[in-house]
Coordinates of C-alpha atoms in Angstrom, one line a residue:
X1 CA 107.2 83.6 93.6
X2 CA 108.2 84.4 90.1
X3 CA 111.7 83.9 89.1
X4 CA 113.7 87.1 88.3
X5 CA 115.8 87.5 85.2
X6 CA 117.6 90.1 83.4
X7 CA 115.5 91.3 80.6
X8 CA 118.1 92.8 78.4
X9 CA 116.4 96.2 78.6
X10 CA 115.3 97.9 81.7
X11 CA 112.0 99.6 81.7
X12 CA 112.2 103.5 82.5
X13 CA 110.7 104.7 85.6
X14 CA 110.4 108.4 87.1
X15 CA 113.0 109.2 89.6
X16 CA 111.9 110.9 92.7
X17 CA 111.8 114.8 92.3
X18 CA 114.0 115.2 95.3
X19 CA 116.8 112.9 93.9
X20 CA 116.6 114.4 90.5
X21 CA 116.7 118.0 91.9
X22 CA 119.6 117.4 94.2
X23 CA 121.7 115.6 91.6
X24 CA 120.9 117.7 88.5
X25 CA 124.3 119.3 88.3
X26 CA 126.2 116.0 88.8
X27 CA 123.9 114.2 86.3
X28 CA 124.8 116.8 83.5
X29 CA 128.5 116.4 84.3
X30 CA 128.6 112.6 84.0
X31 CA 125.9 111.7 81.4
X32 CA 127.6 110.0 78.7
X33 CA 125.7 107.9 76.2
X34 CA 128.8 105.5 75.6
X35 CA 129.5 104.9 79.4
X36 CA 125.7 104.4 79.8
X37 CA 125.5 101.8 77.2
X38 CA 128.5 100.1 78.7
X39 CA 126.8 99.9 82.1
X40 CA 123.7 98.3 80.4
X41 CA 125.9 95.5 79.1
X42 CA 127.6 94.7 82.4
X43 CA 126.5 91.5 84.4
X44 CA 125.0 92.6 87.6
X45 CA 124.6 90.5 90.9
X46 CA 122.5 91.2 93.9
X47 CA 124.4 90.1 97.1
X48 CA 122.7 89.7 100.5
X49 CA 125.0 89.3 103.4
X50 CA 123.6 86.9 106.1
X51 CA 126.0 85.8 108.6
X52 CA 124.7 83.1 111.2
X53 CA 126.3 84.8 114.3
X54 CA 124.1 87.7 114.9
X55 CA 124.6 88.9 118.4
X56 CA 121.4 91.2 118.9
X57 CA 118.9 88.7 117.6
X58 CA 120.2 85.0 117.2
X59 CA 119.7 83.8 113.5
X60 CA 117.9 87.0 112.9
X61 CA 118.1 86.7 109.1
X62 CA 115.9 83.8 109.0
X63 CA 113.4 84.6 111.9
X64 CA 109.9 84.9 110.7
X65 CA 108.7 88.5 110.2
X66 CA 104.9 88.7 109.4
X67 CA 105.0 85.1 108.4
X68 CA 108.1 85.4 106.0
X69 CA 111.8 84.8 106.9
X70 CA 113.5 88.2 107.3
X71 CA 115.8 87.4 104.4
X72 CA 112.8 86.3 102.2
X73 CA 111.5 89.9 102.0
X74 CA 114.6 91.2 100.2
X75 CA 115.2 88.0 98.2
X76 CA 111.7 88.4 96.8
X77 CA 112.1 92.1 96.1
X78 CA 115.4 91.5 94.2
X79 CA 114.0 88.8 92.2
X80 CA 110.9 90.6 91.2
X81 CA 113.0 93.7 90.2
X82 CA 114.0 91.6 87.2
X83 CA 117.3 93.6 86.7
X84 CA 119.8 91.1 88.2
X85 CA 121.6 88.3 86.3
X86 CA 121.4 86.3 89.6
X87 CA 120.5 86.9 93.3
X88 CA 122.9 85.6 95.8
X89 CA 123.0 85.1 99.5
X90 CA 126.5 85.1 101.3
X91 CA 126.4 83.0 104.5
X92 CA 128.3 80.7 106.7
X93 CA 125.2 78.9 108.3
X94 CA 123.5 75.8 106.9
X95 CA 120.0 76.9 108.0
X96 CA 120.4 80.2 106.2
X97 CA 121.6 78.3 103.1
X98 CA 118.4 76.1 103.3
X99 CA 116.0 79.2 103.6
X100 CA 117.9 81.1 100.9
X101 CA 117.5 78.3 98.3
X102 CA 113.9 77.9 99.3
X103 CA 113.4 81.6 98.4
X104 CA 115.1 81.2 95.1
X105 CA 118.6 82.7 95.7
X106 CA 122.0 81.3 94.9
X107 CA 124.4 80.7 97.8
X108 CA 127.8 81.8 98.3
X109 CA 129.4 80.0 101.2
X110 CA 131.7 82.6 102.7
X111 CA 135.0 81.5 104.2
X112 CA 135.8 81.6 108.1
X113 CA 138.0 84.5 107.3
X114 CA 135.2 86.9 106.5
X115 CA 132.7 85.3 109.0
X116 CA 134.3 86.8 112.2
X117 CA 132.6 89.3 114.4
X118 CA 135.3 91.8 113.2
X119 CA 134.7 91.1 109.5
X120 CA 133.4 94.1 107.5
X121 CA 130.7 93.9 104.8
X122 CA 133.3 95.2 102.3
X123 CA 135.6 92.3 103.0
X124 CA 132.8 89.8 102.5
X125 CA 131.7 91.6 99.2
X126 CA 135.4 91.4 97.9
X127 CA 135.6 87.7 98.6
X128 CA 132.4 87.3 96.4
X129 CA 133.8 89.4 93.6
X130 CA 137.1 87.5 93.6
X131 CA 135.2 84.2 93.3
X132 CA 132.7 85.5 90.8
X133 CA 134.7 87.8 88.5
X134 CA 132.1 87.7 85.8
X135 CA 130.0 90.2 87.6
X136 CA 131.0 93.9 86.8
X137 CA 128.4 95.6 89.2
X138 CA 127.3 94.3 92.6
X139 CA 124.3 95.4 94.6
X140 CA 124.8 94.8 98.3
X141 CA 121.2 94.5 99.7
X142 CA 120.8 94.5 103.4
X143 CA 118.9 91.5 104.7
X144 CA 117.2 93.7 107.5
X145 CA 115.4 95.8 104.8
X146 CA 111.9 94.1 104.7
X147 CA 110.3 97.2 103.3
X148 CA 112.4 97.3 100.2
X149 CA 110.5 97.2 96.9
X150 CA 111.6 96.2 93.4
X151 CA 110.9 99.8 92.2
X152 CA 113.6 101.1 94.7
X153 CA 116.0 98.9 93.1
X154 CA 115.2 99.5 89.4
X155 CA 115.1 103.3 90.0
X156 CA 118.5 103.3 91.8
X157 CA 120.1 101.1 89.0
X158 CA 118.8 103.5 86.3
X159 CA 121.1 106.1 87.9
X160 CA 123.9 103.9 86.7
X161 CA 122.6 102.6 83.3
X162 CA 120.9 105.9 82.3
X163 CA 123.2 108.6 83.9
X164 CA 126.5 106.9 84.2
X165 CA 127.2 106.9 87.9
X166 CA 129.5 104.2 89.2
X167 CA 128.0 103.9 92.8
X168 CA 124.5 104.5 94.2
X169 CA 123.4 104.1 97.7
X170 CA 120.2 104.5 99.6
X171 CA 119.4 107.2 102.1
X172 CA 116.4 108.5 104.2
X173 CA 115.7 112.0 105.2
X174 CA 115.7 112.5 109.0
X175 CA 114.7 115.5 111.0
X176 CA 116.9 115.0 114.2
X177 CA 118.7 117.8 116.1
X178 CA 122.1 116.6 116.9
X179 CA 124.4 117.5 119.8
X180 CA 128.1 116.8 120.5
X181 CA 128.7 114.0 122.8
X182 CA 130.3 114.9 126.2
X183 CA 133.1 112.5 127.1
X184 CA 135.2 114.6 129.4
X185 CA 133.3 114.7 132.7
X186 CA 135.3 117.8 133.7
X187 CA 133.7 119.7 130.9
X188 CA 129.9 118.7 130.8
X189 CA 128.9 121.3 128.5
X190 CA 127.6 120.3 125.0
X191 CA 127.2 122.2 121.9
X192 CA 124.8 121.9 118.8
X193 CA 126.0 120.2 115.8
X194 CA 123.3 121.0 113.2
X195 CA 121.1 123.9 114.7
X196 CA 121.1 127.2 116.3
X197 CA 119.1 126.8 119.5
X198 CA 118.1 130.5 119.4
X199 CA 116.4 129.7 116.1
X200 CA 115.1 126.3 116.2
X201 CA 113.4 125.6 112.9
X202 CA 110.0 124.1 112.5
X203 CA 110.0 120.7 110.8
X204 CA 108.1 122.1 107.7
X205 CA 110.8 124.9 107.4
X206 CA 113.8 122.5 107.5
X207 CA 114.7 120.1 104.9
X208 CA 116.4 117.7 107.2
X209 CA 119.5 115.6 106.7
X210 CA 120.0 112.7 104.4
X211 CA 121.3 109.6 106.3
X212 CA 122.2 106.3 104.9
X213 CA 119.5 103.8 105.7
X214 CA 121.6 100.8 104.6
X215 CA 119.0 99.1 102.4
X216 CA 121.3 98.9 99.3
X217 CA 124.6 99.8 97.8
X218 CA 125.3 99.5 94.1
X219 CA 129.1 99.6 93.2
X220 CA 131.3 98.5 90.3
X221 CA 133.7 95.9 90.7
X222 CA 136.6 98.3 90.1
X223 CA 135.4 100.5 93.1
X224 CA 135.0 97.3 95.4
X225 CA 138.6 96.3 94.5
X226 CA 139.8 99.8 95.6
X227 CA 138.1 99.1 98.9
X228 CA 135.1 101.3 98.2
X229 CA 131.4 100.9 98.1
X230 CA 130.8 104.6 97.6
X231 CA 133.2 106.3 95.1
X232 CA 133.9 107.6 91.7
X233 CA 130.8 109.2 90.2
X234 CA 128.6 108.6 93.1
X235 CA 124.9 109.5 93.9
X236 CA 122.4 108.7 96.6
X237 CA 118.8 107.3 96.1
X238 CA 116.3 108.8 98.6
X239 CA 113.7 106.3 100.1
X240 CA 110.7 107.3 102.1
X241 CA 110.9 107.0 105.9
X242 CA 108.2 104.2 105.9
X243 CA 110.4 102.1 103.8
X244 CA 113.4 102.4 106.1
X245 CA 113.4 99.9 109.0
X246 CA 116.1 99.3 111.5
X247 CA 116.1 95.8 113.1
X248 CA 119.0 95.3 115.5
X249 CA 117.5 94.1 118.9
X250 CA 114.5 92.3 119.9
X251 CA 112.5 95.3 120.8
X252 CA 112.7 96.5 117.2
X253 CA 111.0 93.4 116.0
X254 CA 107.3 94.3 116.8
X255 CA 107.6 97.7 115.2
X256 CA 109.3 96.2 112.2
X257 CA 106.4 93.7 111.9
X258 CA 103.7 96.4 111.9
X259 CA 105.8 98.5 109.4
X260 CA 106.3 95.6 107.0
X261 CA 102.5 94.6 107.1
X262 CA 101.6 98.2 106.1
X263 CA 104.5 99.1 103.7
X264 CA 106.3 95.8 102.8
X265 CA 106.3 94.3 99.3
X266 CA 104.2 91.1 99.1
X267 CA 104.9 90.1 95.6
X268 CA 103.5 90.8 92.1
X269 CA 99.8 89.7 93.0
X270 CA 97.5 92.4 94.3
X271 CA 95.6 91.2 97.4
X272 CA 92.7 93.7 96.9
X273 CA 91.1 91.2 94.4
X274 CA 90.7 88.3 96.8
X275 CA 87.2 87.0 96.6
X276 CA 87.5 83.5 97.7
X277 CA 89.0 81.7 100.7
X278 CA 89.6 77.9 100.5
X279 CA 90.4 76.4 103.8
X280 CA 91.6 72.8 104.6
X281 CA 89.4 71.6 107.5
X282 CA 91.6 69.0 109.0
X283 CA 94.9 70.6 110.1
X284 CA 93.9 74.2 109.5
X285 CA 90.4 74.9 110.9
X286 CA 90.9 72.0 113.2
X287 CA 94.0 70.6 114.9
X288 CA 93.6 67.4 112.9
X289 CA 92.4 65.5 116.0
X290 CA 89.4 63.1 115.5
X291 CA 87.6 62.0 118.8
X292 CA 85.4 59.0 118.9
X293 CA 82.3 58.8 121.2
X294 CA 81.0 55.5 122.8
X295 CA 78.5 55.2 120.1
X296 CA 81.2 55.6 117.4
X297 CA 80.3 59.1 116.2
X298 CA 83.3 61.3 115.1
X299 CA 83.9 64.7 116.9
X300 CA 86.1 67.5 115.9
X301 CA 86.4 70.9 117.4
X302 CA 87.6 74.4 116.2
X303 CA 88.6 77.7 117.8
X304 CA 85.7 80.3 118.3
X305 CA 88.2 82.8 117.0
X306 CA 88.4 81.0 113.6
X307 CA 84.7 81.3 113.2
X308 CA 85.0 85.0 114.0
X309 CA 87.7 85.3 111.2
X310 CA 85.5 83.5 108.7
X311 CA 82.6 85.8 109.5
X312 CA 84.8 88.8 109.1
X313 CA 85.8 87.8 105.7
X314 CA 82.3 87.0 104.6
X315 CA 81.2 90.5 105.9
X316 CA 83.9 91.9 103.6
X317 CA 82.5 90.1 100.6
X318 CA 84.9 87.0 100.6
X319 CA 83.3 83.6 100.0
X320 CA 84.7 81.0 102.3
X321 CA 84.8 77.4 101.2
X322 CA 85.8 74.3 103.5
X323 CA 87.7 71.3 102.1
X324 CA 88.6 68.1 103.4
X325 CA 91.3 65.7 101.8
X326 CA 90.7 62.2 100.5
X327 CA 91.5 59.8 103.5
X328 CA 90.2 62.3 106.0
X329 CA 86.4 61.9 105.8
X330 CA 84.0 63.9 107.9
X331 CA 80.6 62.4 108.7
X332 CA 77.9 63.8 106.6
X333 CA 76.0 64.9 109.7
X334 CA 79.1 66.7 111.0
X335 CA 79.8 68.5 107.6
X336 CA 76.2 69.7 107.7
X337 CA 76.7 71.2 111.1
X338 CA 79.8 73.0 110.0
X339 CA 77.8 74.3 106.9
X340 CA 75.2 75.6 109.2
X341 CA 77.3 77.0 112.0
X342 CA 80.0 78.6 109.7
X343 CA 77.6 79.4 106.8
X344 CA 80.2 77.8 104.3
X345 CA 79.9 75.2 101.5
X346 CA 81.9 72.1 102.6
X347 CA 83.6 69.9 100.0
X348 CA 84.5 66.5 101.4
X349 CA 87.0 63.9 100.4
X350 CA 88.6 65.9 97.6
X351 CA 91.1 63.7 95.8
X352 CA 92.7 66.5 93.6
X353 CA 92.5 69.9 95.3
X354 CA 93.9 71.9 92.5
X355 CA 91.4 70.4 90.1
X356 CA 88.7 71.2 92.6
X357 CA 89.6 74.8 93.0
X358 CA 90.0 75.4 89.3
X359 CA 86.4 74.1 89.0
X360 CA 85.2 76.5 91.6
X361 CA 87.0 79.3 89.8
X362 CA 85.4 78.4 86.5
X363 CA 82.0 78.4 88.2
X364 CA 82.5 81.9 89.6
X365 CA 84.5 83.4 86.7
X366 CA 87.6 83.9 88.9
X367 CA 91.4 83.4 88.5
X368 CA 94.0 82.0 90.9
X369 CA 95.1 85.6 91.9
X370 CA 91.7 85.9 93.3
X371 CA 92.0 83.1 95.7
X372 CA 93.3 83.1 99.3
X373 CA 94.2 79.4 100.3
X374 CA 95.1 78.0 103.7
X375 CA 96.6 74.4 103.8
X376 CA 98.9 72.3 105.8
X377 CA 100.1 69.2 103.9
X378 CA 101.6 67.9 100.7
X379 CA 98.2 67.7 99.1
X380 CA 97.8 71.5 99.5
X381 CA 101.3 72.6 98.0
X382 CA 100.1 73.3 94.4
X383 CA 97.1 75.3 95.5
X384 CA 99.4 77.2 98.0
X385 CA 101.8 78.1 95.2
X386 CA 99.2 79.2 92.8
X387 CA 96.9 81.3 95.0
X388 CA 97.2 85.0 95.3
X389 CA 97.5 84.8 99.0
X390 CA 98.3 81.6 100.8
X391 CA 99.1 80.5 104.3
X392 CA 100.0 77.5 106.4
X393 CA 99.5 77.1 110.1
X394 CA 102.6 77.2 112.4
X395 CA 102.6 73.4 112.6
X396 CA 102.1 72.7 109.0
X397 CA 104.3 70.3 107.1
X398 CA 107.6 71.7 105.8
X399 CA 106.7 71.3 102.1
X400 CA 103.5 73.3 102.8
X401 CA 105.4 76.1 104.7
X402 CA 107.9 76.5 101.8
X403 CA 105.1 76.7 99.2
X404 CA 103.0 79.2 101.3
X405 CA 103.6 82.9 101.0
X406 CA 102.6 83.4 104.9
X407 CA 103.5 81.3 107.8
X408 CA 101.0 81.7 110.8
X409 CA 102.2 82.3 114.4
X410 CA 99.2 80.3 115.6
X411 CA 98.9 76.4 115.2
X412 CA 96.0 74.6 113.4
X413 CA 92.8 74.7 115.4
X414 CA 94.1 77.5 117.7
X415 CA 93.5 80.6 115.7
X416 CA 95.4 80.2 112.4
X417 CA 92.4 80.8 110.3
X418 CA 91.6 84.0 112.3
X419 CA 95.1 85.2 111.8
X420 CA 95.1 84.5 108.1
X421 CA 91.7 86.3 107.9
X422 CA 93.2 89.4 109.7
X423 CA 96.2 89.2 107.2
X424 CA 94.0 89.2 104.2
X425 CA 91.8 92.1 105.4
X426 CA 94.8 94.1 106.3
X427 CA 96.3 93.7 102.9
X428 CA 93.1 94.5 101.2
X429 CA 92.8 97.6 103.3
X430 CA 96.4 98.6 102.4
X431 CA 95.8 98.0 98.7
X432 CA 92.7 100.0 98.7
X433 CA 94.4 102.9 100.4
X434 CA 97.1 102.8 97.9
X435 CA 94.6 102.8 95.0
X436 CA 92.9 105.8 96.4
X437 CA 96.3 107.5 96.9
X438 CA 97.2 106.8 93.3
X439 CA 93.9 108.3 92.1
X440 CA 94.7 111.5 94.2
X441 CA 98.2 111.7 92.7

């Protein structure tokens, strides 16, 4: 994960046509070169609120979503936006502190006064601004927004730095017909709130309504001190429906997981270029168990689905190389059998895996971004950090889990390789689809 830093200047990017059209009048009224220059100089912090006492899903903020802690998705997007002086997580829970720091965020330990079920987000943000008065602008990013991308953050901030707005918040367009709730049982009739039942519009004939999706709220410290996150010269930033995800209860989780796999932000490296998978044999392809026969022969086993996963990658043009660490020898005859059955080159007793992979890259004229790597122990950490895509089985060592970009739901020897193979192919398909869409546009 590349560290984010404020670059001094922020690259311009095109605002959505809808946002520009709807706010054109307001922009002309507030645009002021002096005020915009002042905004550019103001220290800006990203603040992610992550209380440990979630009622709907316990410790929801650090639960793994598509192999990544939920809060990790937004920390990565905030850091890679490279517009914040620092990215913070406000929490009251030690486990969340640990995950936040692993993903590169600073931690604000919130007080018990703002950690209650009744505490509001605004109260927590105000506590942060009191303890960190150096920040003139705060972007409150919701931890449950895993489909947030750096471009959303950058484009929204430009409304402040280029147009002079004091607060910006994210919305999504909804096409829902709303009706008045009936609370008086004596009067059971309801009435429409946003439609004429006699002239129900077709979706394509109705612009819909703009609803807050909660992904982020930019506001100046002055507004926050006035008990406002939206106020002064305010404007919305419209996000697409596919980037707006609600995660409140358990039933939302599988839907969010499918959404993030398709529309989430996976970092700066593009997965469509993966040409090589390097897999640690002991502890990834196998569960690390070595069985001894009566005649002293070693035996290892692997899951048939992992073989299917390797074959899927090879069919898609990805070369697969199996590797064993020094100290975990595999008999030559056994390595030959793996080579024949799986159709993969087997590298045995590798002392320095990083050096060995770099040798492979040089021979094939590839770069680290072209590599997918699955490992499970300390010897794999450097490769997990450098590879364009990396994974660790569910039962991998903690150091390896921290270094990897994806943590499998399956354990070593029980489908972890197949799971990672499916993950690679899904991301490649997603990237290819995006490239084709970019060409059309």
